[in-house]
């Protein structure tokens, strides 16, 4: 059974960089039939797709965040990561990693999700 | 971007009753690429439906999706206690993908 687990800082100061890693078990991220993505959820914005990456390193991002976000993959560790720069209070949310159930639509439906990690942006 | 409007905001029903949830898009969703998720408090969303009507593995057949273009529906034919939750739609036919604001199905 595929499992995803986020690990992150919990608290980030305004203007700093948020970094979260997703560790995948029960399957390899180096498969040709899936993208691996990030979604966040806040009371203000609801669910918001951040972006996704193919194991080859090709990434797609939400245009609203593209100037501040980078998603990378480390196939040797079976992990992928999210980096969000210059954070503000508006970036406070639960961040989920997920497997995208498509090999050709980076932002397709997501069939496996991590439990989520709450990141608060505050000084 | 495509705005998804879900209605009603809250649906108050009793176990055994039928639930009908609506998801309306501000423009036609390409290829009817519309997904549904269920979310319970403190949990991640659970994938239910893709392509407007294709049930995910393990989803009971009392849960079904339908619709095309701009109007989509999630139907739960007979509510079980475990079905009371918040349901979200997601369109992934138009970039960027977007989600609806959710419909809460609560016990009456």
Short mmCIF file of C-alpha atoms in Angstrom, two decimals:
data_model
loop_
_atom_site.label_atom_id
_atom_site.label_comp_id
_atom_site.label_asym_id
_atom_site.label_seq_id
_atom_site.Cartn_x
_atom_site.Cartn_y
_atom_site.Cartn_z
CA UNK A 1 0.00 0.00 0.00
CA UNK A 2 1.45 3.33 -1.05
CA UNK A 3 1.99 5.73 1.83
CA UNK A 4 3.13 9.35 1.85
CA UNK A 5 4.40 11.26 4.85
CA UNK A 6 5.17 14.96 5.05
CA UNK A 7 7.86 16.37 7.32
CA UNK A 8 8.23 20.07 7.86
CA UNK A 9 9.09 22.84 10.31
CA UNK A 10 5.66 23.68 11.71
CA UNK A 11 6.55 27.35 12.17
CA UNK A 12 8.21 29.69 9.68
CA UNK A 13 8.93 33.40 10.07
CA UNK A 14 7.58 35.92 7.55
CA UNK A 15 9.86 36.54 4.55
CA UNK A 16 11.71 33.26 5.16
CA UNK A 17 11.63 30.01 3.18
CA UNK A 18 9.30 27.09 3.87
CA UNK A 19 10.63 23.61 3.07
CA UNK A 20 8.68 20.38 3.36
CA UNK A 21 9.69 16.88 2.32
CA UNK A 22 7.39 14.02 1.37
CA UNK A 23 8.70 10.50 1.94
CA UNK A 24 7.02 7.80 -0.12
CA UNK A 25 6.87 4.17 1.01
CA UNK A 26 5.26 1.12 -0.52
CA UNK A 27 6.19 2.22 -4.02
CA UNK A 28 8.76 4.12 -6.01
CA UNK A 29 8.49 7.71 -7.21
CA UNK A 30 10.57 6.60 -10.19
CA UNK A 31 7.58 5.20 -12.03
CA UNK A 32 6.37 6.34 -15.39
CA UNK A 33 2.68 6.47 -14.58
CA UNK A 34 2.46 9.26 -12.02
CA UNK A 35 3.27 12.77 -11.05
CA UNK A 36 3.89 13.71 -7.42
CA UNK A 37 2.30 16.87 -6.16
CA UNK A 38 1.62 19.36 -3.40
CA UNK A 39 -1.72 20.81 -2.31
CA UNK A 40 -2.40 23.16 0.56
CA UNK A 41 -5.58 23.89 2.49
CA UNK A 42 -6.53 26.91 4.52
CA UNK A 43 -9.86 28.25 5.80
CA UNK A 44 -9.39 31.37 3.68
CA UNK A 45 -8.48 29.81 0.33
CA UNK A 46 -9.73 26.24 0.67
CA UNK A 47 -7.84 23.61 -1.32
CA UNK A 48 -5.14 25.01 -3.61
CA UNK A 49 -2.90 23.06 -5.98
CA UNK A 50 0.71 24.17 -5.63
CA UNK A 51 2.43 22.05 -8.25
CA UNK A 52 3.74 18.64 -9.16
CA UNK A 53 6.83 16.88 -10.45
CA UNK A 54 7.62 13.89 -12.62
CA UNK A 55 10.43 11.62 -11.43
CA UNK A 56 12.55 12.88 -14.32
CA UNK A 57 12.53 16.31 -12.70
CA UNK A 58 9.99 18.03 -14.94
CA UNK A 59 7.81 20.24 -12.73
CA UNK A 60 4.60 22.21 -13.17
CA UNK A 61 3.41 24.99 -10.90
CA UNK A 62 0.29 26.98 -10.13
CA UNK A 63 0.76 30.34 -11.93
CA UNK A 64 -0.23 32.14 -8.74
CA UNK A 65 2.80 30.68 -6.93
CA UNK A 66 5.31 29.98 -9.68
CA UNK A 67 7.59 32.88 -8.81
CA UNK A 68 8.09 31.58 -5.25
CA UNK A 69 7.89 27.80 -5.46
CA UNK A 70 10.23 24.97 -6.39
CA UNK A 71 9.43 21.27 -6.30
CA UNK A 72 12.27 18.79 -6.52
CA UNK A 73 12.67 15.02 -6.34
CA UNK A 74 15.34 12.78 -4.84
CA UNK A 75 14.82 9.34 -6.33
CA UNK A 76 17.63 7.82 -4.24
CA UNK A 77 15.67 8.64 -1.09
CA UNK A 78 12.23 8.13 -2.65
CA UNK A 79 11.32 11.66 -1.62
CA UNK A 80 10.10 14.85 -3.20
CA UNK A 81 10.20 18.29 -1.69
CA UNK A 82 8.49 21.67 -1.70
CA UNK A 83 10.27 24.98 -1.25
CA UNK A 84 8.24 28.19 -0.92
CA UNK A 85 10.14 31.44 -0.63
CA UNK A 86 9.26 34.81 0.91
CA UNK A 87 6.35 33.47 2.92
CA UNK A 88 3.66 35.60 4.50
CA UNK A 89 0.78 34.89 6.84
CA UNK A 90 -1.31 34.05 3.78
CA UNK A 91 0.85 30.93 3.31
CA UNK A 92 -0.31 29.51 6.64
CA UNK A 93 -2.03 26.24 5.75
CA UNK A 94 -2.03 22.48 6.01
CA UNK A 95 0.31 21.22 3.30
CA UNK A 96 -0.38 17.83 1.70
CA UNK A 97 1.75 15.77 -0.61
CA UNK A 98 -0.07 13.47 -3.01
CA UNK A 99 0.31 11.08 -5.92
CA UNK A 100 -1.28 12.30 -9.13
CA UNK A 101 -3.15 9.52 -10.90
CA UNK A 102 -1.90 10.42 -14.35
CA UNK A 103 1.30 10.26 -16.34
CA UNK A 104 0.33 13.06 -18.73
CA UNK A 105 -1.74 15.57 -16.74
CA UNK A 106 0.45 17.03 -13.95
CA UNK A 107 -2.53 18.40 -12.05
CA UNK A 108 -4.95 15.51 -12.47
CA UNK A 109 -6.90 13.83 -9.70
CA UNK A 110 -4.81 12.71 -6.74
CA UNK A 111 -5.37 9.19 -5.48
CA UNK A 112 -2.98 8.93 -2.56
CA UNK A 113 -2.43 11.65 0.02
CA UNK A 114 -0.18 12.22 2.99
CA UNK A 115 -1.78 13.07 6.32
CA UNK A 116 -0.80 16.73 5.96
CA UNK A 117 1.43 19.01 7.96
CA UNK A 118 0.36 22.34 9.42
CA UNK A 119 2.71 25.20 8.65
CA UNK A 120 2.16 28.48 10.45
CA UNK A 121 3.84 31.67 9.26
CA UNK A 122 4.38 33.94 12.22
CA UNK A 123 7.13 35.93 13.89
CA UNK B 1 -9.10 30.19 -14.10
CA UNK B 2 -12.17 27.99 -13.77
CA UNK B 3 -14.26 28.74 -10.70
CA UNK B 4 -16.13 25.77 -9.24
CA UNK B 5 -19.22 26.54 -7.21
CA UNK B 6 -20.57 23.77 -5.03
CA UNK B 7 -24.10 23.70 -3.69
CA UNK B 8 -25.60 23.50 -1.25
CA UNK B 9 -23.05 24.62 1.31
CA UNK B 10 -24.51 22.23 3.85
CA UNK B 11 -26.82 19.29 3.37
CA UNK B 12 -28.65 18.00 6.46
CA UNK B 13 -29.89 14.46 5.93
CA UNK B 14 -30.60 11.27 7.83
CA UNK B 15 -28.88 7.91 7.32
CA UNK B 16 -30.55 6.03 4.52
CA UNK B 17 -31.54 9.16 2.63
CA UNK B 18 -30.24 10.18 -0.79
CA UNK B 19 -27.68 12.97 -1.10
CA UNK B 20 -27.30 15.03 -4.27
CA UNK B 21 -24.33 17.42 -4.42
CA UNK B 22 -23.77 19.91 -7.23
CA UNK B 23 -20.56 21.29 -8.70
CA UNK B 24 -20.95 24.00 -11.33
CA UNK B 25 -18.01 25.32 -13.38
CA UNK B 26 -17.63 28.88 -14.66
CA UNK B 27 -16.67 27.44 -18.05
CA UNK B 28 -16.79 24.06 -19.69
CA UNK B 29 -14.40 21.52 -18.16
CA UNK B 30 -12.26 19.99 -20.88
CA UNK B 31 -12.67 16.24 -21.35
CA UNK B 32 -15.01 16.25 -18.32
CA UNK B 33 -11.89 16.06 -16.17
CA UNK B 34 -13.75 16.43 -12.87
CA UNK B 35 -12.86 14.67 -9.64
CA UNK B 36 -14.60 14.33 -6.29
CA UNK B 37 -13.08 13.90 -2.84
CA UNK B 38 -14.41 13.20 0.64
CA UNK B 39 -12.77 14.77 3.68
CA UNK B 40 -13.38 14.05 7.35
CA UNK B 41 -12.13 16.26 10.20
CA UNK B 42 -8.40 16.00 10.73
CA UNK B 43 -7.91 13.80 7.67
CA UNK B 44 -6.61 14.27 4.17
CA UNK B 45 -9.06 14.26 1.27
CA UNK B 46 -10.01 10.80 0.03
CA UNK B 47 -10.20 10.31 -3.73
CA UNK B 48 -13.64 9.12 -4.88
CA UNK B 49 -14.29 9.87 -8.53
CA UNK B 50 -12.29 10.91 -11.60
CA UNK B 51 -13.38 11.74 -15.12
CA UNK B 52 -16.74 12.87 -13.69
CA UNK B 53 -18.03 9.32 -13.23
CA UNK B 54 -15.21 6.77 -12.74
CA UNK B 55 -15.20 5.42 -9.22
CA UNK B 56 -11.83 4.94 -7.55
CA UNK B 57 -10.85 1.53 -6.27
CA UNK B 58 -12.70 0.64 -3.08
CA UNK B 59 -15.38 3.31 -3.40
CA UNK B 60 -18.80 1.76 -2.75
CA UNK B 61 -21.26 1.78 -5.62
CA UNK B 62 -23.77 3.81 -3.62
CA UNK B 63 -21.49 6.77 -4.48
CA UNK B 64 -21.70 7.87 -8.10
CA UNK B 65 -20.72 10.83 -10.23
CA UNK B 66 -22.34 12.25 -13.32
CA UNK B 67 -22.46 15.32 -15.49
CA UNK B 68 -20.58 17.03 -18.27
CA UNK B 69 -19.58 20.44 -19.51
CA UNK B 70 -20.26 22.82 -16.65
CA UNK B 71 -22.65 20.84 -14.45
CA UNK B 72 -21.60 17.88 -12.38
CA UNK B 73 -23.28 15.89 -9.62
CA UNK B 74 -22.16 13.55 -6.88
CA UNK B 75 -24.91 11.26 -5.65
CA UNK B 76 -24.91 9.07 -2.58
CA UNK B 77 -27.89 6.79 -2.99
CA UNK B 78 -28.34 5.77 0.63
CA UNK B 79 -26.30 7.58 3.26
CA UNK B 80 -24.28 5.42 5.62
CA UNK B 81 -22.88 6.83 8.90
CA UNK B 82 -19.38 6.96 7.37
CA UNK B 83 -20.60 9.18 4.51
CA UNK B 84 -21.13 12.24 6.69
CA UNK B 85 -18.22 14.48 5.70
CA UNK B 86 -17.23 17.38 3.47
CA UNK B 87 -17.10 16.74 -0.29
CA UNK B 88 -14.98 18.68 -2.77
CA UNK B 89 -14.91 18.75 -6.54
CA UNK B 90 -11.76 19.45 -8.57
CA UNK B 91 -11.48 20.25 -12.26
CA UNK B 92 -8.24 19.32 -13.99
CA UNK B 93 -9.23 19.83 -17.59
CA UNK B 94 -8.27 23.50 -17.62
CA UNK B 95 -5.05 24.93 -16.26
CA UNK B 96 -4.60 25.62 -13.45
CA UNK B 97 -6.56 22.94 -11.69
CA UNK B 98 -9.05 24.33 -9.18
CA UNK B 99 -11.22 23.05 -6.36
CA UNK B 100 -14.70 23.88 -5.20
CA UNK B 101 -15.31 25.29 -1.74
CA UNK B 102 -16.96 22.10 -0.49
CA UNK B 103 -20.35 20.76 0.56
CA UNK B 104 -20.79 19.51 4.09
CA UNK B 105 -23.11 16.53 4.50
CA UNK B 106 -24.23 16.49 8.11
CA UNK B 107 -26.52 14.29 10.14
CA UNK B 108 -29.99 15.74 10.52
#
